Tab-separated table of C-alpha atoms in Angstrom:
chain	number	residue	atom	x	y	z
A	1	MET	CA	47.025	94.080	29.903
A	2	MET	CA	46.160	97.803	29.636
A	3	ASP	CA	46.090	98.021	33.435
A	4	PHE	CA	49.618	96.497	33.530
A	5	ILE	CA	50.891	99.009	30.938
A	6	HIS	CA	49.267	101.891	32.842
A	7	LEU	CA	50.866	100.668	36.058
A	8	LYS	CA	54.333	100.566	34.438
A	9	GLN	CA	53.904	104.101	33.075
A	10	HIS	CA	52.756	105.298	36.475
A	11	LYS	CA	55.836	103.758	38.127
A	12	ARG	CA	58.120	105.422	35.581
A	13	ARG	CA	56.541	108.793	36.338
A	14	ASN	CA	56.963	108.384	40.074
A	15	PRO	CA	60.271	109.894	41.159
A	16	SER	CA	62.482	107.803	43.432
A	17	LEU	CA	62.507	108.636	47.110
A	18	GLN	CA	65.992	110.118	46.747
A	19	ARG	CA	64.866	112.468	43.927
A	20	ARG	CA	61.735	113.429	45.887
A	21	ASN	CA	63.825	114.408	48.910
A	22	LEU	CA	66.214	116.380	46.760
A	23	ARG	CA	63.282	118.206	45.173
A	24	ILE	CA	61.811	119.106	48.584
A	25	ALA	CA	65.191	120.487	49.705
A	26	THR	CA	65.315	122.595	46.590
A	27	TYR	CA	61.725	123.871	46.897
A	28	GLU	CA	62.408	124.741	50.567
A	29	GLY	CA	65.286	126.970	49.460
A	30	ILE	CA	63.070	129.150	47.210
A	31	PRO	CA	61.178	131.118	49.912
A	32	ALA	CA	64.308	130.878	52.158
A	33	VAL	CA	66.525	132.753	49.651
A	34	ILE	CA	63.838	135.450	49.184
A	35	PHE	CA	63.476	136.319	52.866
A	36	GLN	CA	67.186	135.901	53.571
A	37	THR	CA	68.057	138.291	50.760
A	38	LEU	CA	65.536	140.874	51.965
A	39	LEU	CA	66.613	140.503	55.636
A	40	GLY	CA	70.380	140.742	54.959
A	41	GLY	CA	73.135	142.742	53.305
A	42	GLN	CA	72.220	146.266	52.209
A	43	PHE	CA	68.619	145.851	53.394
A	44	LEU	CA	69.658	144.929	56.955
A	45	THR	CA	72.136	147.821	56.991
A	46	GLY	CA	69.525	150.192	55.612
A	47	TYR	CA	66.890	149.046	58.098
A	48	LEU	CA	69.311	149.431	61.020
A	49	LEU	CA	70.183	152.982	59.828
A	50	TYR	CA	66.463	153.709	59.620
A	51	LEU	CA	66.061	152.456	63.222
A	52	GLY	CA	68.893	154.734	64.313
A	53	ALA	CA	71.887	152.359	64.636
A	54	THR	CA	75.529	153.597	64.553
A	55	SER	CA	78.368	151.906	62.653
A	56	GLU	CA	79.577	150.029	65.693
A	57	LEU	CA	76.042	148.736	66.432
A	58	ILE	CA	75.687	147.685	62.787
A	59	GLY	CA	78.963	145.782	63.126
A	60	PHE	CA	77.669	144.122	66.301
A	61	VAL	CA	74.419	143.035	64.629
A	62	LEU	CA	76.252	141.705	61.587
A	63	ALA	CA	78.615	139.734	63.844
A	64	ILE	CA	76.197	138.296	66.421
A	65	THR	CA	74.681	135.709	64.100
A	66	THR	CA	78.048	133.978	63.796
A	67	PHE	CA	78.900	134.207	67.510
A	68	VAL	CA	75.807	132.226	68.549
A	69	ASN	CA	77.203	129.344	66.513
A	70	ILE	CA	79.275	128.494	69.582
A	71	THR	CA	76.107	126.984	71.088
A	72	GLN	CA	76.114	124.369	68.319
A	73	ILE	CA	78.652	122.357	70.301
A	74	ALA	CA	76.073	121.733	73.062
A	75	VAL	CA	73.351	121.154	70.464
A	76	ALA	CA	75.501	118.527	68.667
A	77	PHE	CA	75.704	116.542	71.895
A	78	LEU	CA	72.033	116.938	72.876
A	79	ILE	CA	70.607	115.895	69.494
A	80	GLN	CA	72.184	112.427	70.065
A	81	ARG	CA	69.287	111.769	72.362
A	82	LEU	CA	66.630	112.523	69.734
A	83	LYS	CA	64.569	109.654	68.353
A	84	SER	CA	63.523	111.835	65.424
A	85	ARG	CA	65.266	114.850	63.891
A	86	LYS	CA	62.306	116.058	61.752
A	87	TRP	CA	59.936	117.607	64.329
A	88	PRO	CA	62.696	119.321	66.383
A	89	LEU	CA	63.869	120.682	63.041
A	90	VAL	CA	60.448	122.016	62.189
A	91	PHE	CA	60.042	123.552	65.664
A	92	PHE	CA	63.439	125.361	65.848
A	93	VAL	CA	63.319	126.503	62.245
A	94	GLY	CA	59.770	127.805	62.792
A	95	MET	CA	60.787	129.761	65.888
A	96	HIS	CA	63.781	131.198	64.101
A	97	ARG	CA	61.615	132.393	61.174
A	98	LEU	CA	58.886	133.758	63.481
A	99	LEU	CA	61.292	135.823	65.662
A	100	TRP	CA	63.275	137.065	62.674
A	101	GLY	CA	59.990	138.268	61.077
A	102	VAL	CA	59.005	140.043	64.265
A	103	THR	CA	61.932	142.449	63.730
A	104	GLY	CA	59.741	144.127	61.084
A	105	LEU	CA	57.147	144.997	63.792
A	106	VAL	CA	59.635	146.845	65.998
A	107	PRO	CA	58.556	150.377	64.874
A	108	PHE	CA	54.924	149.461	65.645
A	109	LEU	CA	55.519	147.824	69.020
A	110	PHE	CA	58.140	150.087	70.660
A	111	SER	CA	58.930	153.774	71.143
A	112	GLN	CA	61.579	155.149	68.794
A	113	GLU	CA	64.350	155.393	71.402
A	114	ASN	CA	64.032	151.586	71.957
A	115	TRP	CA	63.941	150.517	68.329
A	116	VAL	CA	67.566	149.350	68.017
A	117	GLN	CA	67.567	147.538	71.356
A	118	ALA	CA	64.322	145.728	70.519
A	119	PHE	CA	65.625	144.756	67.110
A	120	ILE	CA	68.811	143.335	68.638
A	121	PHE	CA	66.831	141.327	71.218
A	122	PHE	CA	64.551	139.671	68.613
A	123	TYR	CA	67.466	139.185	66.230
A	124	ILE	CA	69.698	137.430	68.789
A	125	THR	CA	66.820	135.266	70.126
A	126	ALA	CA	65.943	134.283	66.554
A	127	PHE	CA	69.449	133.170	65.790
A	128	LEU	CA	69.728	131.159	69.022
A	129	PHE	CA	66.812	129.089	67.733
A	130	GLY	CA	68.370	129.190	64.269
A	131	THR	CA	71.668	127.709	65.393
A	132	VAL	CA	69.843	124.636	66.731
A	133	GLY	CA	67.944	124.349	63.442
A	134	SER	CA	71.192	124.695	61.571
A	135	VAL	CA	72.816	121.700	63.323
A	136	LEU	CA	69.690	119.591	62.641
A	137	TRP	CA	69.434	120.728	58.988
A	138	ASN	CA	73.145	120.026	58.300
A	139	SER	CA	72.705	116.584	59.773
A	140	VAL	CA	69.554	115.813	57.764
A	141	ILE	CA	70.751	117.271	54.451
A	142	SER	CA	74.021	115.339	54.628
A	143	ASP	CA	71.916	112.117	54.783
A	144	ILE	CA	69.486	113.274	52.035
A	145	VAL	CA	72.208	114.128	49.463
A	146	HIS	CA	74.365	111.141	48.461
A	147	PRO	CA	78.098	111.858	48.561
A	148	LYS	CA	78.504	110.938	44.834
A	149	VAL	CA	76.134	113.729	43.768
A	150	ARG	CA	76.789	116.202	46.548
A	151	GLY	CA	79.127	118.578	44.609
A	152	ARG	CA	76.889	118.722	41.513
A	153	TYR	CA	73.611	118.869	43.441
A	154	PHE	CA	74.638	121.802	45.592
A	155	GLY	CA	76.202	123.522	42.546
A	156	ILE	CA	72.900	123.347	40.658
A	157	ARG	CA	70.754	124.135	43.736
A	158	ASN	CA	72.860	127.136	44.650
A	159	THR	CA	72.890	128.368	41.017
A	160	LEU	CA	69.080	128.252	40.752
A	161	LEU	CA	68.495	129.842	44.153
A	162	ASN	CA	71.005	132.610	43.609
A	163	ALA	CA	69.450	133.407	40.254
A	164	LEU	CA	66.266	134.072	42.229
A	165	GLY	CA	68.251	135.944	44.867
A	166	THR	CA	69.662	138.223	42.116
A	167	LEU	CA	66.165	139.208	40.988
A	168	VAL	CA	65.086	139.776	44.597
A	169	LEU	CA	68.116	141.993	45.277
A	170	PHE	CA	67.283	144.206	42.315
A	171	LEU	CA	63.552	144.404	43.037
A	172	GLY	CA	64.140	145.054	46.737
A	173	GLY	CA	66.442	147.981	45.872
A	174	MET	CA	63.874	149.406	43.527
A	175	ILE	CA	61.192	149.219	46.230
A	176	LEU	CA	63.360	151.104	48.747
A	177	ASP	CA	64.309	153.769	46.205
A	178	HIS	CA	60.715	154.342	45.172
A	179	TYR	CA	59.325	154.149	48.707
A	180	PRO	CA	62.055	155.407	51.063
A	181	GLY	CA	61.815	154.979	54.812
A	182	SER	CA	59.048	153.190	56.696
A	183	GLN	CA	56.786	152.557	53.676
A	184	GLY	CA	59.490	150.754	51.737
A	185	PHE	CA	60.531	148.529	54.629
A	186	LEU	CA	56.877	147.725	55.288
A	187	TYR	CA	56.481	146.466	51.715
A	188	LEU	CA	59.669	144.378	52.098
A	189	TYR	CA	58.471	142.804	55.320
A	190	ILE	CA	55.096	141.857	53.786
A	191	ILE	CA	57.007	139.826	51.211
A	192	ILE	CA	59.282	138.477	54.026
A	193	TRP	CA	56.348	137.298	56.172
A	194	ILE	CA	54.752	135.450	53.237
A	195	CYS	CA	58.036	133.662	52.437
A	196	LEU	CA	58.783	132.860	56.096
A	197	THR	CA	55.417	131.092	56.327
A	198	ALA	CA	55.918	129.206	53.103
A	199	ASN	CA	59.392	128.089	54.139
A	200	VAL	CA	58.196	126.603	57.449
A	201	VAL	CA	55.283	124.785	55.708
A	202	ILE	CA	57.712	123.052	53.266
A	203	PHE	CA	59.777	121.793	56.221
A	204	PHE	CA	56.789	119.654	57.155
A	205	PHE	CA	57.436	117.629	53.996
A	206	TYR	CA	61.095	116.853	54.880
A	207	PRO	CA	61.780	113.117	55.378
A	208	ASP	CA	62.342	111.674	58.813
A	209	ILE	CA	65.564	109.810	58.035
A	210	PRO	CA	67.042	107.396	60.611
A	211	PHE	CA	69.860	108.993	62.589
A	212	GLU	CA	73.276	107.349	62.838
A	213	ARG	CA	74.461	108.410	66.277
A	214	SER	CA	77.925	109.010	67.673
A	215	THR	CA	79.821	106.070	69.168
A	216	GLU	CA	80.387	108.277	72.235
A	217	THR	CA	77.700	108.785	74.843
A	218	LYS	CA	79.454	111.331	77.066
A	219	PHE	CA	80.042	114.945	76.207
A	220	LEU	CA	83.773	115.310	76.818
A	221	PRO	CA	84.949	112.290	74.644
A	222	MET	CA	82.543	113.449	71.878
A	223	PHE	CA	83.802	117.021	72.178
A	224	LYS	CA	87.457	115.927	71.960
A	225	LYS	CA	87.085	113.884	68.705
A	226	PRO	CA	87.249	116.774	66.224
A	227	LEU	CA	89.863	118.523	68.413
A	228	HIS	CA	92.119	115.466	68.108
A	229	ASP	CA	91.696	115.261	64.336
A	230	ALA	CA	94.799	117.180	63.301
A	231	PRO	CA	94.012	117.898	59.595
A	232	PHE	CA	90.450	118.953	60.404
A	233	ILE	CA	91.262	121.289	63.292
A	234	LYS	CA	94.261	122.892	61.526
A	235	ALA	CA	92.153	123.558	58.425
A	236	THR	CA	89.333	124.950	60.565
A	237	VAL	CA	91.607	127.348	62.547
A	238	PHE	CA	93.215	128.569	59.336
A	239	LEU	CA	89.863	129.159	57.665
A	240	ALA	CA	88.619	130.967	60.798
A	241	SER	CA	91.653	133.271	60.673
A	242	PHE	CA	90.895	134.065	57.014
A	243	LEU	CA	87.239	134.718	57.822
A	244	PHE	CA	88.214	137.026	60.661
A	245	LEU	CA	90.171	139.210	58.280
A	246	GLN	CA	87.496	139.000	55.594
A	247	ASN	CA	84.787	140.080	58.070
A	248	LEU	CA	86.733	143.095	59.234
A	249	VAL	CA	85.633	144.837	56.018
A	250	VAL	CA	83.152	142.857	53.859
A	251	PRO	CA	80.093	143.034	56.116
A	252	LEU	CA	80.504	146.800	56.289
A	253	TYR	CA	80.627	147.279	52.516
A	254	SER	CA	77.009	148.399	52.508
A	255	TYR	CA	77.745	150.938	55.254
A	256	VAL	CA	80.707	152.320	53.275
A	257	MET	CA	78.643	152.608	50.091
A	258	LEU	CA	75.584	154.124	51.772
A	259	GLU	CA	77.196	156.493	54.291
A	260	LEU	CA	80.657	157.316	52.840
A	261	LEU	CA	80.350	156.880	49.077
A	262	HIS	CA	76.688	158.084	49.058
A	263	ILE	CA	75.489	155.442	46.549
A	264	ASN	CA	71.689	154.901	46.336
A	265	TYR	CA	69.930	151.645	47.079
A	266	GLN	CA	69.239	150.806	43.431
A	267	THR	CA	72.909	151.146	42.405
A	268	ILE	CA	74.042	149.116	45.430
A	269	SER	CA	71.487	146.499	44.396
A	270	LEU	CA	72.986	146.394	40.903
A	271	ILE	CA	76.477	145.983	42.386
A	272	ASN	CA	75.246	143.151	44.636
A	273	VAL	CA	73.336	141.624	41.710
A	274	THR	CA	76.618	141.495	39.810
A	275	GLN	CA	78.204	139.756	42.787
A	276	THR	CA	75.302	137.285	43.022
A	277	VAL	CA	75.443	136.516	39.269
A	278	ALA	CA	79.159	135.766	39.611
A	279	MET	CA	78.368	133.521	42.618
A	280	MET	CA	75.652	131.810	40.607
A	281	ALA	CA	77.931	131.041	37.688
A	282	SER	CA	80.694	129.959	40.074
A	283	PHE	CA	78.497	127.491	41.947
A	284	TYR	CA	78.091	125.391	38.801
A	285	VAL	CA	81.799	125.617	37.956
A	286	TRP	CA	83.021	124.816	41.498
A	287	GLY	CA	80.429	122.008	41.671
A	288	ASN	CA	81.769	120.331	38.531
A	289	LEU	CA	85.377	120.834	39.620
A	290	ASN	CA	84.453	119.257	42.981
A	291	ALA	CA	83.600	116.072	41.126
A	292	ARG	CA	87.303	115.834	40.098
A	293	TYR	CA	89.223	117.582	42.890
A	294	SER	CA	89.097	117.518	46.651
A	295	ASN	CA	87.234	120.035	48.809
A	296	ARG	CA	90.542	121.179	50.369
A	297	ARG	CA	92.326	121.838	47.127
A	298	LEU	CA	89.506	123.872	45.688
A	299	LEU	CA	88.959	125.698	49.003
A	300	PHE	CA	92.555	126.936	48.766
A	301	TRP	CA	92.001	128.419	45.277
A	302	THR	CA	88.942	130.390	46.386
A	303	LEU	CA	91.044	132.339	48.940
A	304	PRO	CA	93.230	134.362	46.558
A	305	LEU	CA	90.123	135.447	44.660
A	306	ILE	CA	88.533	136.826	47.858
A	307	ALA	CA	91.739	138.609	48.869
A	308	ALA	CA	92.148	140.113	45.387
A	309	SER	CA	88.615	141.466	45.432
A	310	ILE	CA	89.334	143.258	48.705
A	311	LEU	CA	92.642	144.706	47.437
A	312	LEU	CA	90.824	146.042	44.343
A	313	TRP	CA	89.040	148.605	46.558
A	314	GLY	CA	92.402	150.357	46.679
A	315	THR	CA	92.088	151.209	42.986
A	316	LEU	CA	89.353	153.679	43.874
A	317	SER	CA	92.207	156.141	44.191
A	318	ILE	CA	92.973	155.749	40.457
A	319	PHE	CA	89.876	154.600	38.580
A	320	PRO	CA	86.198	155.690	38.551
A	321	MET	CA	84.234	154.415	41.551
A	322	LEU	CA	81.434	152.333	39.993
A	323	PRO	CA	83.567	150.234	37.561
A	324	VAL	CA	85.928	149.401	40.459
A	325	LEU	CA	83.109	148.332	42.714
A	326	PHE	CA	81.432	146.212	40.022
A	327	ILE	CA	84.730	144.411	39.169
A	328	ALA	CA	85.651	143.932	42.833
A	329	GLN	CA	82.264	142.470	43.743
A	330	THR	CA	82.293	140.223	40.667
A	331	ILE	CA	85.565	138.643	41.718
A	332	PHE	CA	84.382	138.493	45.342
A	333	GLY	CA	81.256	136.642	44.192
A	334	MET	CA	83.343	134.058	42.333
A	335	GLY	CA	85.522	133.478	45.369
A	336	VAL	CA	82.985	133.515	48.153
A	337	GLY	CA	80.543	131.393	46.160
A	338	GLY	CA	83.132	128.655	45.895
A	339	PHE	CA	84.224	129.108	49.470
A	340	ASN	CA	80.756	128.751	50.959
A	341	GLN	CA	79.913	125.733	48.827
A	342	LEU	CA	83.201	123.944	49.383
A	343	ALA	CA	83.368	124.776	53.131
A	344	PHE	CA	79.904	123.232	53.517
A	345	ASN	CA	81.029	120.121	51.552
A	346	PHE	CA	84.167	120.054	53.727
A	347	MET	CA	82.014	119.936	56.871
A	348	ILE	CA	79.619	117.278	55.728
A	349	GLY	CA	81.921	115.322	53.439
A	350	ASP	CA	85.381	115.267	54.980
A	351	THR	CA	84.141	114.224	58.413
A	352	PRO	CA	83.193	110.792	59.869
A	353	LYS	CA	79.449	110.307	59.544
A	354	PRO	CA	78.599	109.217	63.158
A	355	GLU	CA	80.554	112.230	64.551
A	356	ARG	CA	79.422	114.707	61.889
A	357	PRO	CA	77.173	116.821	64.135
A	358	MET	CA	80.032	117.549	66.550
A	359	TYR	CA	82.541	118.142	63.714
A	360	THR	CA	80.068	120.559	62.079
A	361	ALA	CA	79.397	122.270	65.377
A	362	MET	CA	83.101	122.604	66.098
A	363	TYR	CA	83.712	124.157	62.629
A	364	SER	CA	80.786	126.523	63.037
A	365	ALA	CA	81.814	127.506	66.577
A	366	ILE	CA	85.456	128.268	65.703
A	367	THR	CA	84.685	130.121	62.490
A	368	GLY	CA	81.683	131.765	64.187
A	369	VAL	CA	83.766	133.308	66.930
A	370	ALA	CA	86.259	134.587	64.359
A	371	SER	CA	83.523	135.966	62.163
A	372	PHE	CA	81.900	137.604	65.189
A	373	PHE	CA	84.942	139.624	66.178
A	374	GLY	CA	85.626	140.654	62.535
A	375	PRO	CA	82.565	142.933	61.980
A	376	LEU	CA	82.568	143.998	65.638
A	377	ILE	CA	86.129	145.259	65.459
A	378	GLY	CA	85.588	146.554	61.907
A	379	GLY	CA	82.584	148.620	62.992
A	380	ASN	CA	84.593	150.154	65.828
A	381	VAL	CA	87.572	150.864	63.569
A	382	TYR	CA	85.294	152.899	61.302
A	383	LYS	CA	84.305	154.917	64.366
A	384	TRP	CA	87.978	155.444	65.371
A	385	ILE	CA	89.071	156.575	61.893
A	386	ASP	CA	86.105	158.919	61.487
A	387	HIS	CA	88.349	161.986	61.845
A	388	MET	CA	91.004	160.704	59.420
A	389	PRO	CA	91.232	161.488	55.706
A	390	SER	CA	88.268	160.177	53.708
A	391	TRP	CA	90.408	157.759	51.601
A	392	ILE	CA	91.359	155.858	54.749
A	393	GLN	CA	87.666	155.277	55.531
A	394	MET	CA	86.697	154.424	51.907
A	395	TYR	CA	89.450	151.997	50.931
A	396	GLY	CA	92.519	152.313	53.149
A	397	MET	CA	91.312	149.644	55.565
A	398	GLN	CA	90.558	147.257	52.687
A	399	LEU	CA	94.122	147.654	51.328
A	400	VAL	CA	95.710	146.711	54.692
A	401	VAL	CA	93.383	143.764	55.323
A	402	GLY	CA	93.669	142.459	51.712
A	403	PHE	CA	97.507	142.502	51.868
A	404	ILE	CA	97.500	140.536	55.137
A	405	MET	CA	95.068	137.993	53.662
A	406	VAL	CA	97.382	137.431	50.691
A	407	LEU	CA	100.306	136.729	53.042
A	408	LEU	CA	98.229	134.317	55.118
A	409	VAL	CA	97.027	132.384	52.044
A	410	PHE	CA	100.393	131.836	50.463
A	411	ILE	CA	102.462	131.321	53.604
A	412	LEU	CA	100.156	128.943	55.482
A	413	GLY	CA	97.240	128.034	53.200
A	414	ARG	CA	99.019	125.878	50.650
A	415	ARG	CA	100.485	123.661	53.444
A	416	ILE	CA	97.375	123.387	55.592
A	417	LEU	CA	94.834	122.809	52.811
A	418	ARG	CA	96.822	120.166	50.941
A	419	ASP	CA	94.753	117.100	50.112
A	420	ASP	CA	97.422	114.410	50.459
A	421	TYR	CA	96.925	113.840	54.163
A	422	GLU	CA	95.953	111.127	56.604
A	423	ARG	CA	93.814	111.562	59.696
A	424	ILE	CA	96.629	111.722	62.234
A	425	PRO	CA	95.448	112.468	65.762
A	426	LEU	CA	96.941	115.400	67.646
A	427	ARG	CA	99.168	114.352	70.516
């Protein structure tokens, strides 16, 4: 009798397979958010400036990670031949992490005049592996997380991980302020290498879920399916246009603050922490709203927030600098947090399951190309306006871009992102 009671208690304590998989996906995100925070944003810009990069090269590096997304279209077709998604996922994620981590060894492996070129080589190669891993991960995670809990789960997951990201942002900024130059970046990369290793190890525990393949076996018919889905492709092209405008200015915020406004790393970290806290709070709010309203409707309402945050940079001409930047980045965090979460749910939720890898790849490719040209052109624009009055460099470009974004949202966005639609093929 006691054995029976003990067995029942043991069964109650054992989480279901679904909960176990969700827990693994959450644990995997912990080291991922640490190294991604320390390898991106102000830290990436600062590291590139330390290596000797110019504004246009910084724009190129910030853009290239999105351009390689175009290769996802070929990957989406090729993964249909896989018997298992788990071990290819582990391999490509592992190679992405390894090559990304090697960027920290560039000053030790190459002469100074080759630092930037070597960084770009490892960075691009890493993200070529990463784009394959991304297709596989999107496919796996869409099967792990049940559609009924998708909005709430990602809301809670993103909230927890961004709380950690907020702390990492602040501590990383403190490290670079206390140990400027090579010593500070060495300390950051030690933390990064530890987290990269932990992240890959956790991927070994991901489930090997059966794969529901496309009904098409040839590339061209599979490729055409998302292109012939009118509501999907119109929404994707519209969002890509918005992202192009956004990425003309947003990826170069750190450059403007470091080089033009002469703000130190710790203050920039506090500004970015404020943005991340706003994102963190918004994830939970958008997640709960997503349980009641469609991805498309909520996606639309994130866009005016993002545009307003960019327009707010124009008030630097009237109000003190730091309050303006804190408020602008808070509103941006609320908008972009919702956008990222809802765009991901749009990719994996508003698409037919057997064709999901190709739909996801098509979305990533189109938005990736737009996001690539944004920072690339933005970086060159800052070079062209270098001789112009300082206000044009500091906030003039943001004013122009923000105004165009507002027009785009309210002229086209409301019609394209409506949720009362049927899947009508394009003719």
